[in-house]
Short mmCIF file of C-alpha atoms in Angstrom, two decimals:
data_model
loop_
_atom_site.label_atom_id
_atom_site.label_comp_id
_atom_site.label_asym_id
_atom_site.label_seq_id
_atom_site.Cartn_x
_atom_site.Cartn_y
_atom_site.Cartn_z
CA MET A 201 -7.36 12.02 -1.15
CA ILE A 202 -5.79 9.07 0.83
CA GLN A 203 -2.02 8.25 -0.12
CA THR A 204 -1.74 4.99 -1.86
CA PRO A 205 -1.33 2.30 -1.85
CA TYR A 206 -4.20 1.43 0.27
CA TYR A 207 -6.74 -1.47 0.13
CA LEU A 208 -10.59 -0.15 0.14
CA ILE A 209 -13.11 -2.21 1.59
CA ASP A 210 -16.73 -1.16 0.40
CA LYS A 211 -19.31 -1.87 2.81
CA ALA A 212 -22.08 -2.04 0.66
CA SER A 213 -20.55 -4.65 -1.90
CA LEU A 214 -19.79 -6.70 1.40
CA LEU A 215 -23.33 -6.43 2.61
CA ASN A 216 -24.40 -7.97 -0.64
CA ASN A 217 -22.44 -11.18 0.09
CA LEU A 218 -23.56 -11.22 3.64
CA GLU A 219 -27.16 -10.83 2.58
CA LYS A 220 -26.88 -14.14 0.55
CA ILE A 221 -25.06 -15.84 3.51
CA ALA A 222 -28.17 -14.90 5.82
CA TYR A 223 -30.56 -16.30 3.08
CA VAL A 224 -28.74 -19.66 3.05
CA ARG A 225 -28.89 -19.79 6.97
CA GLN A 226 -32.73 -19.00 6.84
CA GLN A 227 -33.49 -21.52 4.09
CA SER A 228 -31.35 -24.29 4.65
CA GLY A 229 -30.32 -24.09 8.58
CA ALA A 230 -26.66 -24.25 7.78
CA LYS A 231 -24.48 -21.69 9.99
CA SER A 232 -21.73 -19.89 8.33
CA LEU A 233 -18.20 -19.08 10.19
CA LEU A 234 -15.84 -16.48 8.69
CA ALA A 235 -12.59 -18.09 7.95
CA LEU A 236 -10.01 -15.82 9.11
CA LYS A 237 -7.20 -17.51 7.19
CA CYS A 238 -8.72 -16.00 4.49
CA PHE A 239 -10.01 -12.38 5.98
CA ALA A 240 -9.27 -11.10 9.45
CA THR A 241 -9.86 -7.36 9.25
CA TRP A 242 -11.79 -6.60 12.01
CA SER A 243 -12.65 -3.22 11.52
CA VAL A 244 -15.76 -4.57 9.27
CA PHE A 245 -16.57 -7.47 11.91
CA ASP A 246 -19.33 -5.05 13.25
CA LEU A 247 -21.63 -5.48 9.94
CA MET A 248 -20.34 -9.25 9.30
CA GLN A 249 -21.23 -10.58 12.63
CA ASP A 250 -24.74 -9.22 12.18
CA TYR A 251 -25.08 -11.98 9.25
CA MET A 252 -22.75 -14.75 10.24
CA ASP A 253 -22.69 -17.05 13.18
CA GLY A 254 -18.95 -16.76 14.30
CA THR A 255 -15.36 -17.58 13.00
CA THR A 256 -13.36 -20.58 12.34
CA SER A 257 -9.24 -20.48 12.71
CA SER A 258 -6.20 -22.01 11.79
CA SER A 259 -4.04 -20.96 14.67
CA LEU A 260 -4.13 -19.71 18.39
CA TYR A 261 -3.86 -16.02 17.24
CA GLU A 262 -6.84 -16.44 15.08
CA VAL A 263 -8.90 -18.14 17.70
CA LYS A 264 -8.03 -15.36 19.83
CA LEU A 265 -9.07 -12.51 17.26
CA GLY A 266 -12.28 -14.50 16.71
CA LYS A 267 -13.17 -14.73 20.24
CA GLN A 268 -12.33 -11.04 20.97
CA LYS A 269 -13.47 -9.55 17.93
CA PHE A 270 -16.24 -11.50 16.69
CA GLN A 271 -19.79 -12.21 18.17
CA GLY A 272 -20.86 -15.70 17.89
CA GLU A 273 -19.24 -18.93 17.90
CA THR A 274 -15.43 -19.39 17.89
CA HIS A 275 -14.24 -22.59 16.14
CA ALA A 276 -10.60 -23.63 16.65
CA TYR A 277 -8.87 -25.83 14.17
CA SER A 278 -5.08 -26.02 13.48
CA VAL A 279 -2.97 -28.72 11.43
CA ALA A 280 -1.18 -29.18 14.99
CA TYR A 281 -1.33 -27.66 18.12
CA ALA A 282 1.50 -27.32 20.09
CA ASP A 283 1.86 -28.22 23.91
CA ASN A 284 2.36 -24.44 24.79
CA GLU A 285 -0.47 -23.15 23.34
CA ILE A 286 -3.19 -25.70 23.62
CA ALA A 287 -4.90 -24.39 26.83
CA GLU A 288 -4.86 -20.88 25.57
CA VAL A 289 -6.57 -22.34 22.46
CA LEU A 290 -8.95 -23.90 24.59
CA GLU A 291 -9.77 -21.12 26.70
CA HIS A 292 -10.72 -18.93 23.73
CA SER A 293 -12.99 -21.54 21.57
CA ASP A 294 -16.11 -22.88 21.74
CA LYS A 295 -15.43 -25.93 19.73
CA ILE A 296 -12.18 -27.32 18.97
CA ILE A 297 -11.25 -29.64 15.74
CA PHE A 298 -8.22 -32.04 15.66
CA ASN A 299 -6.49 -32.46 12.48
CA SER A 300 -5.52 -36.17 13.35
CA ILE A 301 -6.26 -38.87 15.89
CA GLY A 302 -2.88 -38.79 17.25
CA GLN A 303 -3.30 -35.07 18.05
CA LEU A 304 -7.11 -35.88 19.31
CA GLN A 305 -5.38 -38.65 21.81
CA ARG A 306 -2.56 -36.46 22.73
CA PHE A 307 -4.85 -33.76 24.31
CA ASN A 308 -7.81 -35.91 25.00
CA ASP A 309 -7.34 -35.21 28.85
CA VAL A 310 -6.99 -31.19 28.78
CA SER A 311 -9.94 -30.93 26.01
CA ALA A 312 -12.37 -33.53 27.77
CA ASP A 313 -14.84 -30.85 28.55
CA LYS A 314 -14.71 -28.95 25.53
CA THR A 315 -16.70 -30.07 22.16
CA ARG A 316 -14.33 -31.71 19.92
CA GLY A 317 -14.38 -32.68 16.09
CA LEU A 318 -12.00 -34.35 13.59
CA ARG A 319 -11.00 -33.19 10.12
CA VAL A 320 -11.99 -36.05 7.76
CA ASN A 321 -10.29 -36.07 4.52
CA PRO A 322 -12.17 -37.69 1.91
CA GLN A 323 -9.29 -37.73 -0.72
CA VAL A 324 -11.36 -35.68 -3.55
CA SER A 325 -11.26 -31.86 -4.09
CA THR A 326 -11.98 -29.21 -6.73
CA SER A 327 -8.58 -27.79 -6.27
CA GLU A 328 -6.77 -26.95 -9.57
CA PHE A 329 -3.62 -26.38 -7.76
CA LEU A 330 -1.60 -29.18 -6.01
CA ILE A 331 -0.04 -26.71 -3.59
CA ALA A 332 -3.65 -25.71 -2.37
CA ASP A 333 -5.31 -29.40 -2.82
CA PRO A 334 -6.02 -30.78 0.44
CA ALA A 335 -6.48 -34.31 -1.01
CA ARG A 336 -3.38 -34.17 -2.39
CA PRO A 337 -1.11 -37.26 -2.51
CA PHE A 338 0.28 -37.95 0.97
CA SER A 339 -1.56 -35.10 2.38
CA ARG A 340 -1.50 -34.34 6.01
CA LEU A 341 -4.80 -32.62 6.40
CA GLY A 342 -7.33 -34.92 8.06
CA GLU A 343 -7.93 -38.66 8.80
CA TRP A 344 -9.14 -40.54 5.63
CA ASP A 345 -9.79 -44.39 6.79
CA PRO A 346 -13.34 -44.84 8.20
CA GLU A 347 -12.14 -47.79 10.30
CA LYS A 348 -9.58 -45.74 11.86
CA ILE A 349 -12.17 -42.80 12.88
CA ALA A 350 -14.66 -45.53 13.77
CA THR A 351 -12.32 -46.02 16.86
CA VAL A 352 -12.65 -42.74 18.46
CA MET A 353 -15.96 -42.00 17.77
CA ASP A 354 -16.73 -41.60 21.60
CA GLN A 355 -14.14 -38.70 21.92
CA VAL A 356 -15.91 -36.31 19.08
CA SER A 357 -19.53 -34.89 18.68
CA GLY A 358 -18.63 -33.54 14.83
CA PHE A 359 -16.49 -33.69 12.02
CA MET A 360 -14.71 -31.08 9.66
CA PHE A 361 -14.72 -31.86 5.72
CA HIS A 362 -12.59 -29.32 3.99
CA ASN A 363 -12.41 -30.16 0.21
CA ASN A 364 -13.89 -27.51 -1.92
CA CYS A 365 -11.59 -24.98 -3.40
CA GLU A 366 -12.52 -21.99 -5.50
CA ASN A 367 -15.78 -24.37 -6.42
CA GLY A 368 -18.40 -22.47 -7.83
CA ASP A 369 -20.20 -25.24 -9.43
CA PHE A 370 -23.00 -26.49 -7.28
CA ASP A 371 -23.23 -30.02 -9.32
CA ARG A 372 -19.76 -30.50 -8.39
CA PHE A 373 -20.30 -29.89 -4.65
CA ASP A 374 -23.33 -31.89 -4.61
CA GLU A 375 -21.50 -35.00 -6.29
CA MET A 376 -18.63 -34.62 -3.49
CA LEU A 377 -21.03 -34.13 -0.71
CA THR A 378 -22.81 -37.57 -2.12
CA LEU A 379 -19.33 -39.24 -2.07
CA ILE A 380 -18.66 -37.98 1.45
CA GLU A 381 -21.82 -39.38 2.75
CA SER A 382 -21.41 -42.92 0.75
CA ARG A 383 -18.02 -43.08 2.48
CA PHE A 384 -18.78 -41.67 5.81
CA GLY A 385 -22.15 -41.75 6.22
CA HIS A 386 -22.38 -44.35 9.07
CA LEU A 387 -20.32 -42.07 11.12
CA ILE A 388 -22.00 -39.10 10.27
CA LYS A 389 -25.51 -40.77 11.88
CA GLN A 390 -23.34 -40.80 14.89
CA VAL A 391 -22.30 -37.09 15.07
CA GLU A 392 -24.21 -33.75 16.24
CA TRP A 393 -22.59 -31.63 13.60
CA VAL A 394 -20.43 -31.32 10.44
CA SER A 395 -18.63 -28.44 8.54
CA LEU A 396 -18.31 -28.59 5.07
CA GLY A 397 -15.59 -26.16 5.42
CA GLY A 398 -15.10 -23.20 2.89
CA GLY A 399 -14.21 -22.70 -0.95
CA ILE A 400 -17.97 -22.82 -1.95
CA HIS A 401 -18.55 -19.89 -3.84
CA PHE A 402 -22.07 -19.69 -3.46
CA THR A 403 -22.40 -16.04 -3.11
CA GLY A 404 -21.26 -15.61 -6.85
CA GLU A 405 -23.57 -14.71 -9.43
CA ASP A 406 -25.92 -16.97 -11.04
CA TYR A 407 -25.15 -19.47 -8.12
CA PRO A 408 -28.33 -21.70 -7.79
CA LEU A 409 -28.59 -20.75 -4.18
CA ASP A 410 -32.01 -22.41 -3.88
CA LYS A 411 -30.72 -25.83 -4.86
CA PHE A 412 -27.83 -25.37 -2.63
CA CYS A 413 -30.10 -24.39 0.19
CA GLN A 414 -32.13 -27.42 -0.26
CA ARG A 415 -29.13 -29.85 -0.56
CA LEU A 416 -27.75 -28.74 2.68
CA LYS A 417 -31.11 -28.98 4.44
CA ALA A 418 -31.62 -32.50 3.06
CA PHE A 419 -28.24 -33.21 4.10
CA ALA A 420 -28.84 -31.90 7.81
CA ASP A 421 -32.31 -33.62 8.18
CA ASN A 422 -31.22 -37.00 7.01
CA TYR A 423 -28.53 -37.26 9.56
CA GLN A 424 -30.08 -34.99 12.20
CA ILE A 425 -27.05 -32.92 12.06
CA GLN A 426 -26.13 -29.00 12.54
CA VAL A 427 -24.39 -28.03 9.37
CA TYR A 428 -21.57 -25.22 9.23
CA LEU A 429 -20.22 -23.55 6.48
CA GLU A 430 -16.78 -21.61 6.53
CA PRO A 431 -16.86 -19.05 3.78
CA GLY A 432 -13.65 -17.05 3.28
CA GLU A 433 -13.67 -15.74 -0.35
CA ALA A 434 -17.24 -16.23 -0.55
CA ALA A 435 -17.95 -13.60 2.31
CA ILE A 436 -15.81 -10.79 0.90
CA THR A 437 -15.56 -11.44 -2.82
CA ASN A 438 -15.62 -8.66 -5.03
CA SER A 439 -15.97 -6.27 -1.74
CA THR A 440 -12.27 -4.69 -1.75
CA THR A 441 -9.82 -2.92 -3.97
CA LEU A 442 -6.11 -2.43 -3.81
CA GLU A 443 -5.53 1.52 -4.97
CA VAL A 444 -2.50 2.26 -6.32
CA THR A 445 -0.35 4.80 -8.02
CA VAL A 446 1.75 5.12 -11.17
CA LEU A 447 4.95 5.93 -10.32
CA ASP A 448 6.92 5.55 -13.67
CA THR A 449 6.37 4.28 -17.24
CA LEU A 450 8.99 2.87 -19.71
CA TYR A 451 9.50 0.81 -22.85
CA ASN A 452 11.02 -2.38 -23.16
CA GLY A 453 9.00 -4.25 -26.14
CA LYS A 454 5.96 -3.31 -24.19
CA ASP A 455 4.62 -0.56 -22.61
CA LEU A 456 5.41 -0.76 -18.88
CA ALA A 457 4.03 1.05 -15.87
CA VAL A 458 5.41 0.80 -12.23
CA VAL A 459 3.15 1.39 -9.43
CA ASP A 460 3.57 1.92 -5.68
CA SER A 461 2.73 -1.48 -4.59
CA SER A 462 4.11 -5.06 -5.03
CA ILE A 463 2.22 -8.46 -5.40
CA GLU A 464 5.08 -10.21 -3.45
CA ALA A 465 4.30 -8.03 -0.49
CA HIS A 466 0.66 -6.90 -1.21
CA MET A 467 -1.17 -9.60 -3.20
CA LEU A 468 0.95 -12.57 -2.59
CA ASP A 469 -1.52 -15.17 -4.13
CA LEU A 470 -0.79 -13.90 -7.45
CA LEU A 471 2.75 -14.98 -7.15
CA ILE A 472 1.93 -18.39 -5.76
CA TYR A 473 -0.54 -19.24 -8.17
CA ARG A 474 0.67 -17.41 -11.19
CA GLU A 475 -2.21 -15.30 -11.69
CA ASN A 476 -2.89 -12.04 -12.80
CA ALA A 477 -4.71 -9.36 -10.92
CA LYS A 478 -7.95 -8.00 -11.55
CA MET A 479 -8.36 -4.54 -13.17
CA ALA A 480 -11.07 -2.10 -13.65
CA PRO A 481 -11.85 -0.51 -16.10
CA ASN A 482 -9.80 -2.97 -18.56
CA ASP A 483 -10.63 -1.65 -21.97
CA GLY A 484 -9.31 0.71 -24.26
CA ASN A 485 -6.53 0.81 -27.07
CA HIS A 486 -3.47 1.53 -25.00
CA ALA A 487 -1.97 -1.83 -23.48
CA TYR A 488 0.40 -1.88 -20.47
CA MET A 489 2.31 -4.09 -18.25
CA VAL A 490 1.40 -3.07 -14.60
CA CYS A 491 4.56 -3.93 -12.60
CA GLY A 492 5.33 -3.68 -8.63
CA LYS A 493 8.03 -1.66 -7.41
CA SER A 494 9.89 -4.33 -5.63
CA CYS A 495 13.23 -5.96 -6.99
CA LEU A 496 11.62 -9.03 -7.83
CA ALA A 497 12.00 -9.38 -11.58
CA GLY A 498 8.62 -11.16 -11.74
CA ASP A 499 6.56 -8.50 -9.72
CA ILE A 500 3.96 -8.33 -12.23
CA PHE A 501 0.46 -7.51 -11.68
CA GLY A 502 -0.83 -8.27 -15.31
CA GLU A 503 -1.47 -6.64 -18.63
CA PHE A 504 -4.40 -4.66 -18.73
CA MET A 505 -6.05 -1.99 -21.51
CA PHE A 506 -6.47 1.56 -20.91
CA GLU A 507 -8.53 4.43 -22.76
CA LYS A 508 -5.35 6.56 -22.77
CA PRO A 509 -1.62 6.32 -22.16
CA LEU A 510 -0.88 5.96 -18.64
CA GLN A 511 1.03 9.18 -17.16
CA VAL A 512 2.88 9.37 -13.48
CA GLY A 513 0.40 10.16 -10.87
CA ASP A 514 -2.53 8.34 -12.45
CA ARG A 515 -4.58 6.24 -10.05
CA LEU A 516 -5.32 2.60 -10.70
CA SER A 517 -7.38 0.15 -8.90
CA PHE A 518 -7.29 -3.81 -8.75
CA GLN A 519 -10.51 -5.34 -8.03
CA ASP A 520 -11.28 -8.15 -5.59
CA ALA A 521 -8.29 -7.57 -3.54
CA ALA A 522 -9.65 -9.01 0.04
CA GLY A 523 -8.83 -12.42 0.31
CA TYR A 524 -5.52 -13.92 1.23
CA THR A 525 -4.06 -9.93 0.70
CA MET A 526 -4.44 -8.44 4.01
CA VAL A 527 -3.29 -11.37 5.81
CA LYS A 528 -0.65 -12.42 3.69
CA LYS A 529 1.04 -8.95 3.24
CA ASN A 530 4.58 -8.47 4.31
CA TRP A 531 7.50 -6.18 4.38
CA PHE A 532 9.45 -7.39 1.31
CA ASN A 533 11.82 -4.95 0.26
CA GLY A 534 10.85 -2.82 3.05
CA VAL A 535 7.91 -1.46 0.63
CA LYS A 536 5.48 0.60 1.95
CA MET A 537 2.40 -1.49 3.34
CA PRO A 538 -0.96 -0.51 2.18
CA SER A 539 -3.37 1.35 4.38
CA ILE A 540 -6.79 0.06 5.14
CA ALA A 541 -9.89 2.07 4.56
CA ILE A 542 -13.46 1.61 4.71
CA ARG A 543 -16.30 2.94 2.43
CA GLN A 544 -18.96 2.93 4.78
CA LEU A 545 -22.60 2.54 4.02
CA ASP A 546 -23.36 6.28 3.59
CA GLY A 547 -20.63 6.36 0.97
CA SER A 548 -18.02 8.14 3.48
CA ILE A 549 -14.44 6.69 3.33
CA GLU A 550 -12.80 6.33 6.57
CA LEU A 551 -9.02 5.48 6.87
CA VAL A 552 -8.68 3.09 9.54
CA ARG A 553 -5.18 1.98 9.71
CA GLU A 554 -1.74 3.20 8.40
CA PHE A 555 1.41 1.42 8.63
CA ASP A 556 4.91 3.44 8.89
CA TYR A 557 8.61 3.07 9.37
CA ASN A 558 8.34 2.03 12.91
CA ASP A 559 5.85 -0.93 11.90
CA PHE A 560 8.53 -2.21 9.41
CA MET A 561 11.32 -1.83 11.96
CA ASN A 562 9.76 -3.62 15.04
CA ASN A 563 8.54 -6.41 12.85
CA LEU A 564 12.23 -7.76 13.22
CA SER A 565 14.57 -7.26 16.07
#
């Protein structure tokens, strides 16, 4: 039995998402690039690269990882490139997408022989959280003025729009794409490719996949462009659990259970967005607030129901723990970092990475 805490990636569950991604490519012609900002655990890239067309990045290190570990195209994007990294970014990418006209012009000469794109901000999104809203007031994410964009059309061959955030509503996606066409359609007619970014939960249950494919194909055919999608969560949703062990139980007006993990260290987005973890199973007559072991008072995974009272040594399983977890994990409080394990397609479980004190020590100086 593997020592907790550890992330357990289930390839069979991952495959379910990947098959839907491949279906979208087949039916619509849209290519899909894995968004490494969400998930970059390269031990399962051997499976993912058979169903996806490459990777997209947010930094130099992600560009290099995509180029070195994932077959297919490597798209580079960053909110801002530094002078001392642009050469290496260009070396490891097939396409480079600039966030602003200023960055495009700054690196115009050195990137002249590269396929280039520009991020466009349509000033509308589906985000329910201001912190994650790319169309928030005074957003730095992309150019929004069609007249300004028109002045640099000779320097780019494509656009990237990223304004869907956790959007599982096809009608809302369709509505926003229609808005993009109304504002930027005359410019889209002048390019060869358009990325619609990530945040579209088209691999979710009951999503109207065929309607989605038809909309993408109509968009591509109308403008004679190659469409790209950048699934992050959509590629890995419901594929991974965080396995933990109960270390202590106590009562302080509620029954509490402390586990050998931490939301601030291992599931940071729960803290950032004030959300609860997902637990399975989550039924029974015994309610517990499950808490992390760090010193942060608000280190709480959530409140869950159990069939019997929890005991020290019980194993618990947090669901849907892949997206924005392993890429954000940290050494707060020196809490042991979760190992990474993979349940292979044949059902066997392989421990692929463990972290120890030396990793903690060498993370600093």
